[in-house]
C-alpha cells in the first residue's frame, strides 16, 4: 500500500532525511566492507551470482558490484522485487554503470512464495538490505529467510542489513521527521485507498503517529483519527467506525540486537559468520552462510 508512484517518490526522500540514519549508515558500512564481503562470498572462485531480495532501485548494490568488478570477478546479478517499475530502473542504471554485469531481473513476491533460482555453478551471495526484514512479523521473517535458504547451496553467503535497538528518541525521530515527509508517506495510503477502492477518507482528519513498542522491539506507524468518524470503503465492502484517537496500524519496523539476529539466522538454516556495525552501533550488516543441513 505504501509504494505507489507518489509513495516511491516520498520514500526516496525519506532515505535522504537527516533523521533517517538507516539508509546512509548502511551505505557507509557497505562502502567500508565491500571488498571483504565480496572476498568472503567468493572464496577462490572467479565468478559470483548476487541475488537481491526487494532490490528496489538497487542503488546500494552498486557498491558491491563495483567491488566485485575491481577484483576481476565475473558477476551475475539477479534483482528480485514485487515492483516491475523499480526493477526496470535498477536494471537500466546497472547496465549503464556496469556493462560487464549480466542482469537477470525477476518480478516476484518473495514473501508469499520462495523465489525460484536456477541451479548455479559457483558461489551465490544473497542480499537483503535496508532493514526490510524488520517490516515483517517474526514468523513471516523466518519464512522469508527459510524460503531463501531452500534456494541456496551449502556455504553460499547471505548479507542481511538490520536496524538495531537504540535510544527511543533517535528511533522515533527517524520515523517522525521534522519536515513531515514520513507523515506524508503514511497518509498517502489513505489517498491511494480513496483512488483505488473508492473510499472517502478525509486525509485531514488523520494524523501520523509513531510509537516505540518495547515489548515487541518495534517502531509502529499509525494513522490516528482526530475525531469520531465513519469512513466508507465501497470496493472492500467495509464501513469503518473510528473513535476519536483510535488508530489504523499501518506498519511495523522491528529493531534487532545481536541475540535476536543470531537466533533468527540459526533458526532459518544460516550460520552467522561476520558482523559489521557503525561506531554508534546503530545498524548492522551480518554475513552468514547457508548451513549444510536443512
Ligand atoms: N524498511 C524501512 C524501515 O523500516 C521502511 C520505512 C522507512 C518505512 N520509513 C518508513 C515504512 C515509514 C513505513 C513508514 O525503516
PDB file of C-alpha atoms and ligand atoms in Angstrom:
ATOM      1  CA  UNK A   1       0.000   0.000   0.000  1.00  0.00           C
ATOM      2  CA  UNK A   2       2.890   2.402   0.640  1.00  0.00           C
ATOM      3  CA  UNK A   3       4.666   2.115  -2.665  1.00  0.00           C
ATOM      4  CA  UNK A   4       2.522   3.603  -5.416  1.00  0.00           C
ATOM      5  CA  UNK A   5       4.233   6.240  -7.588  1.00  0.00           C
ATOM      6  CA  UNK A   6       3.757   9.029  -5.049  1.00  0.00           C
ATOM      7  CA  UNK A   7       4.827   6.649  -2.255  1.00  0.00           C
ATOM      8  CA  UNK A   8       8.018   5.673  -4.093  1.00  0.00           C
ATOM      9  CA  UNK A   9       8.921   9.328  -4.509  1.00  0.00           C
ATOM     10  CA  UNK A  10       8.238  10.075  -0.841  1.00  0.00           C
ATOM     11  CA  UNK A  11      10.267   7.050   0.239  1.00  0.00           C
ATOM     12  CA  UNK A  12      13.215   8.219  -1.879  1.00  0.00           C
ATOM     13  CA  UNK A  13      13.028  11.486   0.080  1.00  0.00           C
ATOM     14  CA  UNK A  14      12.855   9.620   3.409  1.00  0.00           C
ATOM     15  CA  UNK A  15      16.156   7.927   2.599  1.00  0.00           C
ATOM     16  CA  UNK A  16      17.857  11.358   2.389  1.00  0.00           C
ATOM     17  CA  UNK A  17      16.374  12.870   5.586  1.00  0.00           C
ATOM     18  CA  UNK A  18      18.840  13.846   8.333  1.00  0.00           C
ATOM     19  CA  UNK A  19      16.790  11.919  10.916  1.00  0.00           C
ATOM     20  CA  UNK A  20      16.595   8.759   8.805  1.00  0.00           C
ATOM     21  CA  UNK A  21      20.022   7.298   9.650  1.00  0.00           C
ATOM     22  CA  UNK A  22      19.475   3.643   8.497  1.00  0.00           C
ATOM     23  CA  UNK A  23      19.984   4.279   4.809  1.00  0.00           C
ATOM     24  CA  UNK A  24      23.187   6.323   4.978  1.00  0.00           C
ATOM     25  CA  UNK A  25      24.611   4.155   7.761  1.00  0.00           C
ATOM     26  CA  UNK A  26      24.089   1.008   5.709  1.00  0.00           C
ATOM     27  CA  UNK A  27      25.666   2.692   2.702  1.00  0.00           C
ATOM     28  CA  UNK A  28      28.757   3.643   4.755  1.00  0.00           C
ATOM     29  CA  UNK A  29      29.073   0.081   6.052  1.00  0.00           C
ATOM     30  CA  UNK A  30      28.841  -1.287   2.526  1.00  0.00           C
ATOM     31  CA  UNK A  31      31.442   1.156   1.275  1.00  0.00           C
ATOM     32  CA  UNK A  32      33.804   0.253   4.064  1.00  0.00           C
ATOM     33  CA  UNK A  33      33.423  -3.524   3.827  1.00  0.00           C
ATOM     34  CA  UNK A  34      32.504  -4.227   0.202  1.00  0.00           C
ATOM     35  CA  UNK A  35      35.866  -5.799  -0.679  1.00  0.00           C
ATOM     36  CA  UNK A  36      35.726  -8.054   2.338  1.00  0.00           C
ATOM     37  CA  UNK A  37      32.099  -9.063   1.694  1.00  0.00           C
ATOM     38  CA  UNK A  38      32.855  -9.972  -1.913  1.00  0.00           C
ATOM     39  CA  UNK A  39      36.031 -11.856  -0.982  1.00  0.00           C
ATOM     40  CA  UNK A  40      34.270 -13.811   1.764  1.00  0.00           C
ATOM     41  CA  UNK A  41      31.414 -14.718  -0.569  1.00  0.00           C
ATOM     42  CA  UNK A  42      33.650 -15.656  -3.473  1.00  0.00           C
ATOM     43  CA  UNK A  43      36.438 -17.615  -1.808  1.00  0.00           C
ATOM     44  CA  UNK A  44      38.746 -18.818  -4.571  1.00  0.00           C
ATOM     45  CA  UNK A  45      36.049 -18.719  -7.266  1.00  0.00           C
ATOM     46  CA  UNK A  46      36.250 -16.169 -10.068  1.00  0.00           C
ATOM     47  CA  UNK A  47      32.531 -15.790 -10.605  1.00  0.00           C
ATOM     48  CA  UNK A  48      29.735 -14.770  -8.271  1.00  0.00           C
ATOM     49  CA  UNK A  49      25.970 -14.700  -8.511  1.00  0.00           C
ATOM     50  CA  UNK A  50      24.407 -11.898  -6.457  1.00  0.00           C
ATOM     51  CA  UNK A  51      20.706 -12.365  -5.669  1.00  0.00           C
ATOM     52  CA  UNK A  52      18.922  -9.452  -4.018  1.00  0.00           C
ATOM     53  CA  UNK A  53      15.554  -9.668  -2.265  1.00  0.00           C
ATOM     54  CA  UNK A  54      13.492  -6.497  -2.541  1.00  0.00           C
ATOM     55  CA  UNK A  55      16.127  -4.869  -4.722  1.00  0.00           C
ATOM     56  CA  UNK A  56      14.076  -1.699  -5.292  1.00  0.00           C
ATOM     57  CA  UNK A  57      16.229   0.817  -7.131  1.00  0.00           C
ATOM     58  CA  UNK A  58      19.334  -1.209  -6.089  1.00  0.00           C
ATOM     59  CA  UNK A  59      21.438   1.918  -5.635  1.00  0.00           C
ATOM     60  CA  UNK A  60      23.410   0.494  -2.700  1.00  0.00           C
ATOM     61  CA  UNK A  61      24.110  -2.702  -4.647  1.00  0.00           C
ATOM     62  CA  UNK A  62      26.311  -0.662  -6.988  1.00  0.00           C
ATOM     63  CA  UNK A  63      28.906  -0.562  -4.208  1.00  0.00           C
ATOM     64  CA  UNK A  64      29.186  -4.369  -4.118  1.00  0.00           C
ATOM     65  CA  UNK A  65      29.109  -4.765  -7.891  1.00  0.00           C
ATOM     66  CA  UNK A  66      31.926  -2.240  -8.242  1.00  0.00           C
ATOM     67  CA  UNK A  67      33.985  -4.081  -5.614  1.00  0.00           C
ATOM     68  CA  UNK A  68      33.500  -7.423  -7.402  1.00  0.00           C
ATOM     69  CA  UNK A  69      34.488  -5.997 -10.776  1.00  0.00           C
ATOM     70  CA  UNK A  70      37.586  -4.360  -9.257  1.00  0.00           C
ATOM     71  CA  UNK A  71      38.629  -7.833  -8.096  1.00  0.00           C
ATOM     72  CA  UNK A  72      38.178  -9.141 -11.641  1.00  0.00           C
ATOM     73  CA  UNK A  73      35.229 -11.330 -10.699  1.00  0.00           C
ATOM     74  CA  UNK A  74      32.573 -12.201 -13.253  1.00  0.00           C
ATOM     75  CA  UNK A  75      29.208 -11.144 -11.808  1.00  0.00           C
ATOM     76  CA  UNK A  76      25.648 -12.253 -12.475  1.00  0.00           C
ATOM     77  CA  UNK A  77      23.146 -10.029 -10.713  1.00  0.00           C
ATOM     78  CA  UNK A  78      19.569 -11.161 -10.026  1.00  0.00           C
ATOM     79  CA  UNK A  79      17.418  -8.417  -8.501  1.00  0.00           C
ATOM     80  CA  UNK A  80      14.049  -9.662  -7.187  1.00  0.00           C
ATOM     81  CA  UNK A  81      11.227  -7.265  -6.411  1.00  0.00           C
ATOM     82  CA  UNK A  82       7.427  -7.047  -6.471  1.00  0.00           C
ATOM     83  CA  UNK A  83       7.668  -3.769  -8.357  1.00  0.00           C
ATOM     84  CA  UNK A  84       8.364  -4.143 -12.094  1.00  0.00           C
ATOM     85  CA  UNK A  85       8.938  -0.378 -12.323  1.00  0.00           C
ATOM     86  CA  UNK A  86      11.591  -0.372  -9.612  1.00  0.00           C
ATOM     87  CA  UNK A  87      13.335  -3.337 -11.284  1.00  0.00           C
ATOM     88  CA  UNK A  88      13.361  -1.629 -14.638  1.00  0.00           C
ATOM     89  CA  UNK A  89      15.021   1.455 -13.152  1.00  0.00           C
ATOM     90  CA  UNK A  90      17.520  -0.754 -11.306  1.00  0.00           C
ATOM     91  CA  UNK A  91      18.428  -2.697 -14.468  1.00  0.00           C
ATOM     92  CA  UNK A  92      18.882   0.444 -16.531  1.00  0.00           C
ATOM     93  CA  UNK A  93      21.205   2.075 -14.023  1.00  0.00           C
ATOM     94  CA  UNK A  94      23.257  -1.109 -13.615  1.00  0.00           C
ATOM     95  CA  UNK A  95      23.522  -1.718 -17.361  1.00  0.00           C
ATOM     96  CA  UNK A  96      24.814   1.827 -17.724  1.00  0.00           C
ATOM     97  CA  UNK A  97      27.245   1.812 -14.796  1.00  0.00           C
ATOM     98  CA  UNK A  98      28.496  -1.795 -15.138  1.00  0.00           C
ATOM     99  CA  UNK A  99      28.261  -3.099 -18.720  1.00  0.00           C
ATOM    100  CA  UNK A 100      30.053  -6.402 -17.901  1.00  0.00           C
ATOM    101  CA  UNK A 101      27.470  -7.444 -15.272  1.00  0.00           C
ATOM    102  CA  UNK A 102      24.823  -9.849 -16.530  1.00  0.00           C
ATOM    103  CA  UNK A 103      21.493  -8.709 -15.045  1.00  0.00           C
ATOM    104  CA  UNK A 104      18.633 -11.212 -14.706  1.00  0.00           C
ATOM    105  CA  UNK A 105      15.683  -9.453 -13.013  1.00  0.00           C
ATOM    106  CA  UNK A 106      12.672 -11.331 -11.636  1.00  0.00           C
ATOM    107  CA  UNK A 107       9.343  -9.770 -10.671  1.00  0.00           C
ATOM    108  CA  UNK A 108       8.324 -11.918  -7.678  1.00  0.00           C
ATOM    109  CA  UNK A 109       6.664 -11.692  -4.315  1.00  0.00           C
ATOM    110  CA  UNK A 110       9.329 -13.357  -2.166  1.00  0.00           C
ATOM    111  CA  UNK A 111       7.008 -13.236   0.846  1.00  0.00           C
ATOM    112  CA  UNK A 112       4.195 -15.406  -0.464  1.00  0.00           C
ATOM    113  CA  UNK A 113       6.390 -17.969  -2.257  1.00  0.00           C
ATOM    114  CA  UNK A 114      10.052 -18.963  -2.361  1.00  0.00           C
ATOM    115  CA  UNK A 115      11.958 -17.261  -5.162  1.00  0.00           C
ATOM    116  CA  UNK A 116      12.872 -19.834  -7.826  1.00  0.00           C
ATOM    117  CA  UNK A 117      16.577 -19.660  -8.569  1.00  0.00           C
ATOM    118  CA  UNK A 118      18.078 -21.757 -11.332  1.00  0.00           C
ATOM    119  CA  UNK A 119      20.986 -24.009 -10.314  1.00  0.00           C
ATOM    120  CA  UNK A 120      24.264 -22.142 -10.487  1.00  0.00           C
ATOM    121  CA  UNK A 121      27.821 -23.422 -10.671  1.00  0.00           C
ATOM    122  CA  UNK A 122      29.804 -21.233  -8.286  1.00  0.00           C
ATOM    123  CA  UNK A 123      29.062 -19.251  -5.158  1.00  0.00           C
ATOM    124  CA  UNK A 124      25.919 -17.175  -4.620  1.00  0.00           C
ATOM    125  CA  UNK A 125      25.695 -14.108  -2.389  1.00  0.00           C
ATOM    126  CA  UNK A 126      22.132 -13.297  -1.329  1.00  0.00           C
ATOM    127  CA  UNK A 127      21.375  -9.745  -0.158  1.00  0.00           C
ATOM    128  CA  UNK A 128      18.527  -8.453   1.934  1.00  0.00           C
ATOM    129  CA  UNK A 129      19.235  -4.801   2.726  1.00  0.00           C
ATOM    130  CA  UNK A 130      17.504  -1.700   4.058  1.00  0.00           C
ATOM    131  CA  UNK A 131      16.235  -3.444   7.201  1.00  0.00           C
ATOM    132  CA  UNK A 132      13.285  -4.561   5.090  1.00  0.00           C
ATOM    133  CA  UNK A 133      13.261  -7.795   7.113  1.00  0.00           C
ATOM    134  CA  UNK A 134      12.141  -5.578  10.020  1.00  0.00           C
ATOM    135  CA  UNK A 135       8.910  -4.746   8.246  1.00  0.00           C
ATOM    136  CA  UNK A 136       7.704  -8.323   8.790  1.00  0.00           C
ATOM    137  CA  UNK A 137       6.461 -10.068  11.891  1.00  0.00           C
ATOM    138  CA  UNK A 138       8.994 -12.542  13.324  1.00  0.00           C
ATOM    139  CA  UNK A 139       7.150 -15.585  11.952  1.00  0.00           C
ATOM    140  CA  UNK A 140       6.988 -14.008   8.496  1.00  0.00           C
ATOM    141  CA  UNK A 141      10.654 -13.038   8.520  1.00  0.00           C
ATOM    142  CA  UNK A 142      11.560 -16.609   9.440  1.00  0.00           C
ATOM    143  CA  UNK A 143       9.527 -17.861   6.480  1.00  0.00           C
ATOM    144  CA  UNK A 144      11.219 -15.416   4.115  1.00  0.00           C
ATOM    145  CA  UNK A 145      14.700 -16.500   5.230  1.00  0.00           C
ATOM    146  CA  UNK A 146      13.841 -20.218   5.226  1.00  0.00           C
ATOM    147  CA  UNK A 147      12.456 -19.865   1.701  1.00  0.00           C
ATOM    148  CA  UNK A 148      15.623 -18.105   0.639  1.00  0.00           C
ATOM    149  CA  UNK A 149      17.678 -20.857   2.258  1.00  0.00           C
ATOM    150  CA  UNK A 150      15.965 -23.553   0.178  1.00  0.00           C
ATOM    151  CA  UNK A 151      17.360 -21.836  -2.934  1.00  0.00           C
ATOM    152  CA  UNK A 152      20.975 -21.721  -1.744  1.00  0.00           C
ATOM    153  CA  UNK A 153      23.740 -24.312  -1.648  1.00  0.00           C
ATOM    154  CA  UNK A 154      25.695 -25.149   1.498  1.00  0.00           C
ATOM    155  CA  UNK A 155      28.233 -22.349   2.199  1.00  0.00           C
ATOM    156  CA  UNK A 156      26.543 -19.809  -0.096  1.00  0.00           C
ATOM    157  CA  UNK A 157      26.574 -16.396   1.616  1.00  0.00           C
ATOM    158  CA  UNK A 158      23.812 -14.173   2.875  1.00  0.00           C
ATOM    159  CA  UNK A 159      24.240 -10.489   3.768  1.00  0.00           C
ATOM    160  CA  UNK A 160      21.455  -9.081   5.936  1.00  0.00           C
ATOM    161  CA  UNK A 161      21.060  -5.377   6.804  1.00  0.00           C
ATOM    162  CA  UNK A 162      19.217  -4.642  10.045  1.00  0.00           C
ATOM    163  CA  UNK A 163      18.471  -1.631  12.144  1.00  0.00           C
ATOM    164  CA  UNK A 164      19.417  -2.038  15.822  1.00  0.00           C
ATOM    165  CA  UNK A 165      17.704  -1.215  19.097  1.00  0.00           C
ATOM    166  CA  UNK A 166      18.823   2.170  20.371  1.00  0.00           C
ATOM    167  CA  UNK A 167      17.623   5.170  22.277  1.00  0.00           C
ATOM    168  CA  UNK A 168      13.904   5.718  21.801  1.00  0.00           C
ATOM    169  CA  UNK A 169      14.150   9.383  20.760  1.00  0.00           C
ATOM    170  CA  UNK A 170      16.523   8.503  17.899  1.00  0.00           C
ATOM    171  CA  UNK A 171      14.180   5.762  16.712  1.00  0.00           C
ATOM    172  CA  UNK A 172      11.086   7.951  16.890  1.00  0.00           C
ATOM    173  CA  UNK A 173      12.748  10.835  15.031  1.00  0.00           C
ATOM    174  CA  UNK A 174      13.714   8.505  12.166  1.00  0.00           C
ATOM    175  CA  UNK A 175      10.016   7.804  11.578  1.00  0.00           C
ATOM    176  CA  UNK A 176       8.621  11.213  12.503  1.00  0.00           C
ATOM    177  CA  UNK A 177      10.909  13.677  10.740  1.00  0.00           C
ATOM    178  CA  UNK A 178      10.663  17.434  11.202  1.00  0.00           C
ATOM    179  CA  UNK A 179       9.804  18.059   7.529  1.00  0.00           C
ATOM    180  CA  UNK A 180       6.820  15.711   7.733  1.00  0.00           C
ATOM    181  CA  UNK A 181       7.937  13.523   4.820  1.00  0.00           C
ATOM    182  CA  UNK A 182       7.295  10.282   6.702  1.00  0.00           C
ATOM    183  CA  UNK A 183       3.905  11.640   7.795  1.00  0.00           C
ATOM    184  CA  UNK A 184       3.060  12.334   4.143  1.00  0.00           C
ATOM    185  CA  UNK A 185       4.274   8.828   3.229  1.00  0.00           C
ATOM    186  CA  UNK A 186       1.976   7.262   5.829  1.00  0.00           C
ATOM    187  CA  UNK A 187      -1.022   9.450   4.937  1.00  0.00           C
ATOM    188  CA  UNK A 188      -0.503   8.679   1.238  1.00  0.00           C
ATOM    189  CA  UNK A 189      -2.054   5.270   1.934  1.00  0.00           C
ATOM    190  CA  UNK A 190      -5.402   6.971   2.503  1.00  0.00           C
ATOM    191  CA  UNK A 191      -5.217   8.793  -0.828  1.00  0.00           C
ATOM    192  CA  UNK A 192      -4.400   5.528  -2.521  1.00  0.00           C
ATOM    193  CA  UNK A 193      -7.401   3.839  -0.869  1.00  0.00           C
ATOM    194  CA  UNK A 194      -9.628   6.716  -1.992  1.00  0.00           C
ATOM    195  CA  UNK A 195      -8.387   6.373  -5.550  1.00  0.00           C
ATOM    196  CA  UNK A 196      -8.275   2.605  -5.838  1.00  0.00           C
ATOM    197  CA  UNK A 197     -11.073   1.423  -3.550  1.00  0.00           C
ATOM    198  CA  UNK A 198     -13.402   4.423  -3.838  1.00  0.00           C
ATOM    199  CA  UNK A 199     -13.178   5.227  -0.116  1.00  0.00           C
ATOM    200  CA  UNK A 200     -13.913   8.660   1.333  1.00  0.00           C
ATOM    201  CA  UNK A 201     -11.076   9.144   3.824  1.00  0.00           C
ATOM    202  CA  UNK A 202     -10.646  12.777   4.802  1.00  0.00           C
ATOM    203  CA  UNK A 203      -6.844  12.895   4.902  1.00  0.00           C
ATOM    204  CA  UNK A 204      -7.007  15.963   7.154  1.00  0.00           C
ATOM    205  CA  UNK A 205      -8.923  14.006   9.774  1.00  0.00           C
ATOM    206  CA  UNK A 206      -5.923  11.725  10.471  1.00  0.00           C
ATOM    207  CA  UNK A 207      -2.502  12.352  11.911  1.00  0.00           C
ATOM    208  CA  UNK A 208       0.710  10.361  11.592  1.00  0.00           C
ATOM    209  CA  UNK A 209       1.571   8.753  14.908  1.00  0.00           C
ATOM    210  CA  UNK A 210       4.751   6.830  15.767  1.00  0.00           C
ATOM    211  CA  UNK A 211       5.257   4.625  18.827  1.00  0.00           C
ATOM    212  CA  UNK A 212       8.086   2.562  20.187  1.00  0.00           C
ATOM    213  CA  UNK A 213       6.714  -0.784  21.346  1.00  0.00           C
ATOM    214  CA  UNK A 214       9.482  -2.030  23.656  1.00  0.00           C
ATOM    215  CA  UNK A 215       7.825  -5.402  24.353  1.00  0.00           C
ATOM    216  CA  UNK A 216       7.816  -6.257  20.657  1.00  0.00           C
ATOM    217  CA  UNK A 217      11.037  -4.328  19.925  1.00  0.00           C
ATOM    218  CA  UNK A 218       9.403  -2.447  17.084  1.00  0.00           C
ATOM    219  CA  UNK A 219       8.549   1.013  15.842  1.00  0.00           C
ATOM    220  CA  UNK A 220       4.856   1.194  14.986  1.00  0.00           C
ATOM    221  CA  UNK A 221       3.347   3.539  12.451  1.00  0.00           C
ATOM    222  CA  UNK A 222      -0.258   4.507  12.965  1.00  0.00           C
ATOM    223  CA  UNK A 223      -2.817   6.855  11.443  1.00  0.00           C
ATOM    224  CA  UNK A 224      -4.739   8.382  14.292  1.00  0.00           C
ATOM    225  CA  UNK A 225      -8.276   9.615  13.819  1.00  0.00           C
ATOM    226  CA  UNK A 226      -8.518  13.172  15.124  1.00  0.00           C
ATOM    227  CA  UNK A 227     -12.288  12.852  15.598  1.00  0.00           C
ATOM    228  CA  UNK A 228     -15.058  10.310  15.787  1.00  0.00           C
ATOM    229  CA  UNK A 229     -15.880   9.429  12.189  1.00  0.00           C
ATOM    230  CA  UNK A 230     -17.276   6.889   9.747  1.00  0.00           C
ATOM    231  CA  UNK A 231     -15.423   6.020   6.544  1.00  0.00           C
ATOM    232  CA  UNK A 232     -16.824   4.003   3.641  1.00  0.00           C
ATOM    233  CA  UNK A 233     -14.582   1.729   1.575  1.00  0.00           C
ATOM    234  CA  UNK A 234     -17.011   0.524  -1.116  1.00  0.00           C
ATOM    235  CA  UNK A 235     -14.750  -1.835  -3.085  1.00  0.00           C
ATOM    236  CA  UNK A 236     -13.740  -3.593   0.144  1.00  0.00           C
ATOM    237  CA  UNK A 237     -17.369  -3.613   1.320  1.00  0.00           C
ATOM    238  CA  UNK A 238     -16.236  -2.021   4.565  1.00  0.00           C
ATOM    239  CA  UNK A 239     -17.585   0.693   6.781  1.00  0.00           C
ATOM    240  CA  UNK A 240     -15.066   1.876   9.361  1.00  0.00           C
ATOM    241  CA  UNK A 241     -16.289   3.400  12.614  1.00  0.00           C
ATOM    242  CA  UNK A 242     -13.440   5.222  14.282  1.00  0.00           C
ATOM    243  CA  UNK A 243     -13.470   6.813  17.714  1.00  0.00           C
ATOM    244  CA  UNK A 244     -11.521   9.974  18.366  1.00  0.00           C
ATOM    245  CA  UNK A 245      -7.822   8.967  18.774  1.00  0.00           C
ATOM    246  CA  UNK A 246      -8.445   5.432  17.543  1.00  0.00           C
ATOM    247  CA  UNK A 247      -5.703   4.388  15.131  1.00  0.00           C
ATOM    248  CA  UNK A 248      -5.183   2.403  11.967  1.00  0.00           C
ATOM    249  CA  UNK A 249      -1.938   0.488  12.480  1.00  0.00           C
ATOM    250  CA  UNK A 250      -0.166   0.741   9.116  1.00  0.00           C
ATOM    251  CA  UNK A 251       3.375  -0.595   9.571  1.00  0.00           C
ATOM    252  CA  UNK A 252       5.976  -2.068  11.896  1.00  0.00           C
ATOM    253  CA  UNK A 253       9.717  -1.731  11.799  1.00  0.00           C
ATOM    254  CA  UNK A 254      11.360  -4.279  14.093  1.00  0.00           C
ATOM    255  CA  UNK A 255      14.703  -3.387  15.660  1.00  0.00           C
ATOM    256  CA  UNK A 256      17.238  -6.088  16.464  1.00  0.00           C
ATOM    257  CA  UNK A 257      20.064  -6.869  18.851  1.00  0.00           C
ATOM    258  CA  UNK A 258      22.845  -9.455  18.432  1.00  0.00           C
ATOM    259  CA  UNK A 259      20.892 -12.182  20.196  1.00  0.00           C
ATOM    260  CA  UNK A 260      17.786 -11.685  18.085  1.00  0.00           C
ATOM    261  CA  UNK A 261      19.885 -11.774  14.906  1.00  0.00           C
ATOM    262  CA  UNK A 262      21.784 -14.894  15.927  1.00  0.00           C
ATOM    263  CA  UNK A 263      18.543 -16.646  16.774  1.00  0.00           C
ATOM    264  CA  UNK A 264      16.788 -15.548  13.580  1.00  0.00           C
ATOM    265  CA  UNK A 265      19.668 -16.771  11.414  1.00  0.00           C
ATOM    266  CA  UNK A 266      20.236 -20.062  13.229  1.00  0.00           C
ATOM    267  CA  UNK A 267      16.503 -20.861  13.099  1.00  0.00           C
ATOM    268  CA  UNK A 268      16.436 -20.365   9.346  1.00  0.00           C
ATOM    269  CA  UNK A 269      19.355 -22.548   8.158  1.00  0.00           C
ATOM    270  CA  UNK A 270      22.104 -19.898   8.308  1.00  0.00           C
ATOM    271  CA  UNK A 271      25.414 -19.926  10.144  1.00  0.00           C
ATOM    272  CA  UNK A 272      26.390 -16.480  11.497  1.00  0.00           C
ATOM    273  CA  UNK A 273      29.888 -15.592  10.329  1.00  0.00           C
ATOM    274  CA  UNK A 274      30.763 -11.881  10.438  1.00  0.00           C
ATOM    275  CA  UNK A 275      29.062  -8.736  11.622  1.00  0.00           C
ATOM    276  CA  UNK A 276      29.869  -5.098  10.931  1.00  0.00           C
ATOM    277  CA  UNK A 277      28.408  -2.144  12.822  1.00  0.00           C
ATOM    278  CA  UNK A 278      28.930   1.591  12.624  1.00  0.00           C
ATOM    279  CA  UNK A 279      30.776   3.223  15.574  1.00  0.00           C
ATOM    280  CA  UNK A 280      27.470   4.264  17.176  1.00  0.00           C
ATOM    281  CA  UNK A 281      26.192   0.683  16.818  1.00  0.00           C
ATOM    282  CA  UNK A 282      23.008   1.879  15.173  1.00  0.00           C
ATOM    283  CA  UNK A 283      22.979  -0.510  12.245  1.00  0.00           C
ATOM    284  CA  UNK A 284      24.399  -3.932  11.408  1.00  0.00           C
ATOM    285  CA  UNK A 285      25.395  -5.886   8.338  1.00  0.00           C
ATOM    286  CA  UNK A 286      25.573  -9.604   9.091  1.00  0.00           C
ATOM    287  CA  UNK A 287      27.235 -12.089   6.781  1.00  0.00           C
ATOM    288  CA  UNK A 288      26.158 -15.681   7.287  1.00  0.00           C
ATOM    289  CA  UNK A 289      26.475 -18.986   5.411  1.00  0.00           C
ATOM    290  CA  UNK A 290      23.866 -21.438   4.330  1.00  0.00           C
ATOM    291  CA  UNK A 291      24.250 -24.423   6.644  1.00  0.00           C
ATOM    292  CA  UNK A 292      24.889 -27.837   5.111  1.00  0.00           C
ATOM    293  CA  UNK A 293      21.895 -29.396   6.846  1.00  0.00           C
ATOM    294  CA  UNK A 294      18.201 -28.451   6.456  1.00  0.00           C
TER     295      UNK A 294
HETATM  296  N1  LIG B   1      12.432  -0.664   5.822  1.00  0.00           N
HETATM  297  C1  LIG B   1      12.249   0.727   6.172  1.00  0.00           C
HETATM  298  C2  LIG B   1      12.248   0.860   7.688  1.00  0.00           C
HETATM  299  O1  LIG B   1      11.561   0.136   8.361  1.00  0.00           O
HETATM  300  C3  LIG B   1      10.971   1.242   5.574  1.00  0.00           C
HETATM  301  C4  LIG B   1      10.453   2.565   6.101  1.00  0.00           C
HETATM  302  C5  LIG B   1      11.159   3.678   6.384  1.00  0.00           C
HETATM  303  C6  LIG B   1       9.103   2.874   6.401  1.00  0.00           C
HETATM  304  N2  LIG B   1      10.321   4.684   6.811  1.00  0.00           N
HETATM  305  C7  LIG B   1       9.065   4.213   6.831  1.00  0.00           C
HETATM  306  C8  LIG B   1       7.932   2.143   6.334  1.00  0.00           C
HETATM  307  C9  LIG B   1       7.867   4.820   7.199  1.00  0.00           C
HETATM  308  C10 LIG B   1       6.752   2.761   6.703  1.00  0.00           C
HETATM  309  C11 LIG B   1       6.708   4.077   7.121  1.00  0.00           C
HETATM  310  O2  LIG B   1      12.967   1.677   8.213  1.00  0.00           O
END
